[in-house]
Amino acid sequence: MAASSERTRLERNAAAAAVLREAYLESEIERFRLLPVALSDDSDIVAGLAGSQAALRQVARKLETLAVTTGAAQIYLLDARGTTLASSNASTPRSFLGQNYAFRNYFRSAARQGAGAQFALGTVSERPGLYLAQRTRGGGYIVVKLEFEEIERKWARLGEITFVTGPEGIVLITSRPQWRFTTTRPLSPMARRQFRAELQSGKGSLARTPLTHMESGIVRLDGGARAGFLWTSEPMAMPGWHLNLLTSTDSVDRAARTARISALLALVVLAGLGWIARDRALRRAERAALAAARTGELEALVAERTRELRREMEERAAGEERAEALREGLRQANRLASLGQITAGIAHETAQPVAAIRAYAANGRQLLERGDTASVVKNLTTIERLTERIGRVTAELRGFSRKATGAISAIPLRVPVEGSLLILRSRMSGVELTISEIPDDLHVMADAIRLEQVLVNLLQNALEALDTISAPAIAIDVEARDERVLVRVRDNGPGIPQDMQERLFTPFATSRPAGLGLGLVIASDIMADLGGGLRLVPVERGACFEMELRRA
């Protein structure tokens, strides 16, 4: 019983840890995925592809700066034939300039579909990493390489064995570098040759991962101690990728041993009491002495068991604190994942005013040369308004990405509502949006960042539900009562299936193939922490979520 209970606790904690690490890794990949998209329309890159050497030198400097500021391992520009024209390492001995990468899968995919991704060993750097490619305006390709050494070191310090496998079970990212490019499943000789060519992993790669399967969900390291490991696996957004976590089962074994020892002690105590009862008629005086001795032994056993129980209680309390820290980290990972999904829209939102500023500045230079200062002043006033617009968008994005302080205070309800709409402004294009009037003096008790996170989550869910609707519409209704404020987010989408409604706020319950099933769970937890609630309200069409807040 004790071993079964400990196994259940271990599985629950391992699942939560695996989900958190998967979410963090996904957020890192998503953060870099937008970089080649943002660069694909760069005017210097277009000029460099057209043959301008001055533009290519400017591109090289720009890529070197971006690699340093973003943490990317390498960023480089390929022409239509796959030859490197500019790279962030152009000034180093291992420069990519002149190298041809037309044989790489990421180049072939980008040439066919406009974008490609591949995990492989670098032919020049000889370092493993994930390559993200994007076709550019002008017929070239921007490639960003991500390396995961820092994440692997962090995983190694956490104690458990963590590794990511590809579609064929090949280990790509791992806290044990010696496992890289081993395989968890048998491969045919033809498949081995194919994957070695794709990964550039060398002739000695694709050996079997040193794991032996025992009972269900338990493995053992080959050549290591006899202790087992619980294998937990979580699917990732990258097609076929899985994050795997091996957690030691020592605590389960200790619980089983403790149960056996306790049973043995109970038998010993019962035997001692029986012996005392049988001997009572023969030696009263001796019986008293023996009883005293046995009592002392029992007291010592009880004291030792009490100390063990106290240690177990302290370990449980520490585990609950770690679980709370994991939940807060998961909320932050959810905010960063949301940012990764909407950053492309933000980039589009700011691209238009930036282009307009460039045009007004160029026009202003010509007006100055003509001496038309009045028109120059008008241009500068227009530029000032455009920069204020960009400032509002980027300031809201920075505020949303910060960790919540946890402090609850009286805040104007209008602020988080307008902030969430500003973040999602570009995605709202084509959607009929209706918002009830929110008075400036309507305040609620909340944390602005966490409340904005809940609103962004509900609005994103509504937008995804409206993808196939011909006349999409979203309504935000606010109802102020004496002590509570109700905020409802409604859409005219297909609604939520009945079987999903019953599990809507259950972890990992989702109807979307790429969804984690954690967004509404986190939103519900946040609303409970704020002293309110989140619930699904029945409506005739679409879906309606109601947030309940304390009125300040």
Short mmCIF file of N, CA and C in Angstrom, two decimals, residues 10-65:
data_model
loop_
_atom_site.label_atom_id
_atom_site.label_comp_id
_atom_site.label_asym_id
_atom_site.label_seq_id
_atom_site.Cartn_x
_atom_site.Cartn_y
_atom_site.Cartn_z
N LEU A 10 4.99 9.79 -7.15
CA LEU A 10 6.15 9.98 -8.03
C LEU A 10 5.69 10.23 -9.47
N GLU A 11 4.68 9.47 -9.94
CA GLU A 11 4.19 9.65 -11.31
C GLU A 11 3.59 11.03 -11.49
N ARG A 12 2.83 11.51 -10.48
CA ARG A 12 2.20 12.83 -10.58
C ARG A 12 3.25 13.94 -10.64
N ASN A 13 4.26 13.87 -9.76
CA ASN A 13 5.31 14.91 -9.75
C ASN A 13 6.15 14.86 -11.03
N ALA A 14 6.43 13.62 -11.52
CA ALA A 14 7.24 13.50 -12.75
C ALA A 14 6.48 14.06 -13.94
N ALA A 15 5.16 13.83 -14.01
CA ALA A 15 4.36 14.37 -15.12
C ALA A 15 4.37 15.90 -15.11
N ALA A 16 4.22 16.48 -13.89
CA ALA A 16 4.24 17.95 -13.80
C ALA A 16 5.60 18.51 -14.21
N ALA A 17 6.70 17.86 -13.77
CA ALA A 17 8.05 18.33 -14.12
C ALA A 17 8.29 18.22 -15.63
N ALA A 18 7.82 17.12 -16.24
CA ALA A 18 8.01 16.94 -17.69
C ALA A 18 7.25 18.00 -18.48
N VAL A 19 6.02 18.30 -18.07
CA VAL A 19 5.22 19.32 -18.76
C VAL A 19 5.90 20.68 -18.66
N LEU A 20 6.44 21.01 -17.49
CA LEU A 20 7.09 22.30 -17.31
C LEU A 20 8.33 22.42 -18.18
N ARG A 21 9.15 21.37 -18.24
CA ARG A 21 10.37 21.42 -19.06
C ARG A 21 10.02 21.47 -20.55
N GLU A 22 8.96 20.72 -20.93
CA GLU A 22 8.53 20.77 -22.33
C GLU A 22 8.05 22.16 -22.70
N ALA A 23 7.28 22.80 -21.81
CA ALA A 23 6.76 24.14 -22.09
C ALA A 23 7.89 25.15 -22.20
N TYR A 24 8.91 25.03 -21.32
CA TYR A 24 10.04 25.95 -21.36
C TYR A 24 10.83 25.79 -22.66
N LEU A 25 11.08 24.52 -23.06
CA LEU A 25 11.82 24.28 -24.30
C LEU A 25 11.04 24.79 -25.51
N GLU A 26 9.70 24.57 -25.51
CA GLU A 26 8.87 25.06 -26.61
C GLU A 26 8.93 26.58 -26.70
N SER A 27 8.90 27.25 -25.54
CA SER A 27 8.92 28.71 -25.57
C SER A 27 10.24 29.23 -26.14
N GLU A 28 11.37 28.54 -25.84
CA GLU A 28 12.66 28.95 -26.40
C GLU A 28 12.67 28.78 -27.91
N ILE A 29 12.17 27.62 -28.40
CA ILE A 29 12.14 27.39 -29.85
C ILE A 29 11.22 28.39 -30.53
N GLU A 30 10.05 28.66 -29.92
CA GLU A 30 9.08 29.59 -30.51
C GLU A 30 9.66 30.99 -30.58
N ARG A 31 10.46 31.37 -29.57
CA ARG A 31 11.06 32.70 -29.55
C ARG A 31 11.98 32.89 -30.76
N PHE A 32 12.75 31.86 -31.13
CA PHE A 32 13.67 31.98 -32.26
C PHE A 32 12.99 31.73 -33.59
N ARG A 33 11.83 31.05 -33.59
CA ARG A 33 11.17 30.74 -34.85
C ARG A 33 10.74 32.01 -35.59
N LEU A 34 10.46 33.08 -34.84
CA LEU A 34 9.99 34.31 -35.47
C LEU A 34 11.13 35.15 -36.05
N LEU A 35 12.38 34.86 -35.65
CA LEU A 35 13.50 35.69 -36.09
C LEU A 35 13.70 35.62 -37.61
N PRO A 36 13.76 34.42 -38.24
CA PRO A 36 13.91 34.42 -39.71
C PRO A 36 12.72 35.03 -40.43
N VAL A 37 11.51 34.92 -39.84
CA VAL A 37 10.33 35.54 -40.45
C VAL A 37 10.48 37.05 -40.48
N ALA A 38 10.97 37.62 -39.34
CA ALA A 38 11.14 39.06 -39.26
C ALA A 38 12.21 39.55 -40.23
N LEU A 39 13.25 38.73 -40.48
CA LEU A 39 14.34 39.15 -41.36
C LEU A 39 14.01 38.94 -42.84
N SER A 40 12.98 38.15 -43.14
CA SER A 40 12.72 37.77 -44.53
C SER A 40 12.36 38.96 -45.42
N ASP A 41 11.93 40.08 -44.83
CA ASP A 41 11.51 41.24 -45.61
C ASP A 41 12.51 42.39 -45.49
N ASP A 42 13.72 42.12 -44.95
CA ASP A 42 14.71 43.17 -44.73
C ASP A 42 15.21 43.73 -46.07
N SER A 43 15.25 45.05 -46.17
CA SER A 43 15.63 45.68 -47.44
C SER A 43 17.10 45.42 -47.79
N ASP A 44 18.02 45.39 -46.79
CA ASP A 44 19.43 45.11 -47.06
C ASP A 44 19.60 43.69 -47.61
N ILE A 45 18.82 42.74 -47.07
CA ILE A 45 18.91 41.36 -47.57
C ILE A 45 18.45 41.29 -49.01
N VAL A 46 17.35 41.97 -49.33
CA VAL A 46 16.86 41.98 -50.72
C VAL A 46 17.91 42.59 -51.65
N ALA A 47 18.54 43.69 -51.22
CA ALA A 47 19.57 44.32 -52.05
C ALA A 47 20.78 43.41 -52.19
N GLY A 48 21.17 42.72 -51.10
CA GLY A 48 22.31 41.80 -51.18
C GLY A 48 22.04 40.65 -52.13
N LEU A 49 20.84 40.12 -52.13
CA LEU A 49 20.49 39.03 -53.06
C LEU A 49 20.52 39.52 -54.51
N ALA A 50 20.27 40.82 -54.68
CA ALA A 50 20.30 41.39 -56.03
C ALA A 50 21.73 41.66 -56.51
N GLY A 51 22.75 41.48 -55.62
CA GLY A 51 24.14 41.63 -56.03
C GLY A 51 24.89 42.76 -55.39
N SER A 52 24.30 43.51 -54.47
CA SER A 52 24.99 44.64 -53.83
C SER A 52 25.95 44.14 -52.75
N GLN A 53 27.26 44.32 -52.96
CA GLN A 53 28.25 43.89 -51.97
C GLN A 53 28.20 44.76 -50.72
N ALA A 54 27.91 46.04 -50.89
CA ALA A 54 27.79 46.94 -49.72
C ALA A 54 26.63 46.48 -48.84
N ALA A 55 25.53 46.09 -49.47
CA ALA A 55 24.37 45.61 -48.70
C ALA A 55 24.70 44.32 -47.97
N LEU A 56 25.48 43.43 -48.63
CA LEU A 56 25.87 42.16 -47.98
C LEU A 56 26.75 42.41 -46.77
N ARG A 57 27.64 43.41 -46.86
CA ARG A 57 28.48 43.73 -45.69
C ARG A 57 27.60 44.26 -44.55
N GLN A 58 26.60 45.06 -44.90
CA GLN A 58 25.69 45.58 -43.87
C GLN A 58 24.87 44.42 -43.25
N VAL A 59 24.46 43.46 -44.10
CA VAL A 59 23.71 42.29 -43.60
C VAL A 59 24.58 41.50 -42.63
N ALA A 60 25.87 41.28 -42.97
CA ALA A 60 26.76 40.51 -42.08
C ALA A 60 26.86 41.18 -40.72
N ARG A 61 27.02 42.52 -40.70
CA ARG A 61 27.10 43.22 -39.40
C ARG A 61 25.79 43.08 -38.63
N LYS A 62 24.69 43.18 -39.35
CA LYS A 62 23.38 43.07 -38.70
C LYS A 62 23.18 41.67 -38.11
N LEU A 63 23.56 40.63 -38.87
CA LEU A 63 23.38 39.25 -38.38
C LEU A 63 24.28 38.98 -37.18
N GLU A 64 25.51 39.54 -37.21
CA GLU A 64 26.41 39.34 -36.06
C GLU A 64 25.82 39.97 -34.80
N THR A 65 25.26 41.17 -34.92
CA THR A 65 24.64 41.84 -33.76
C THR A 65 23.43 41.07 -33.26
#
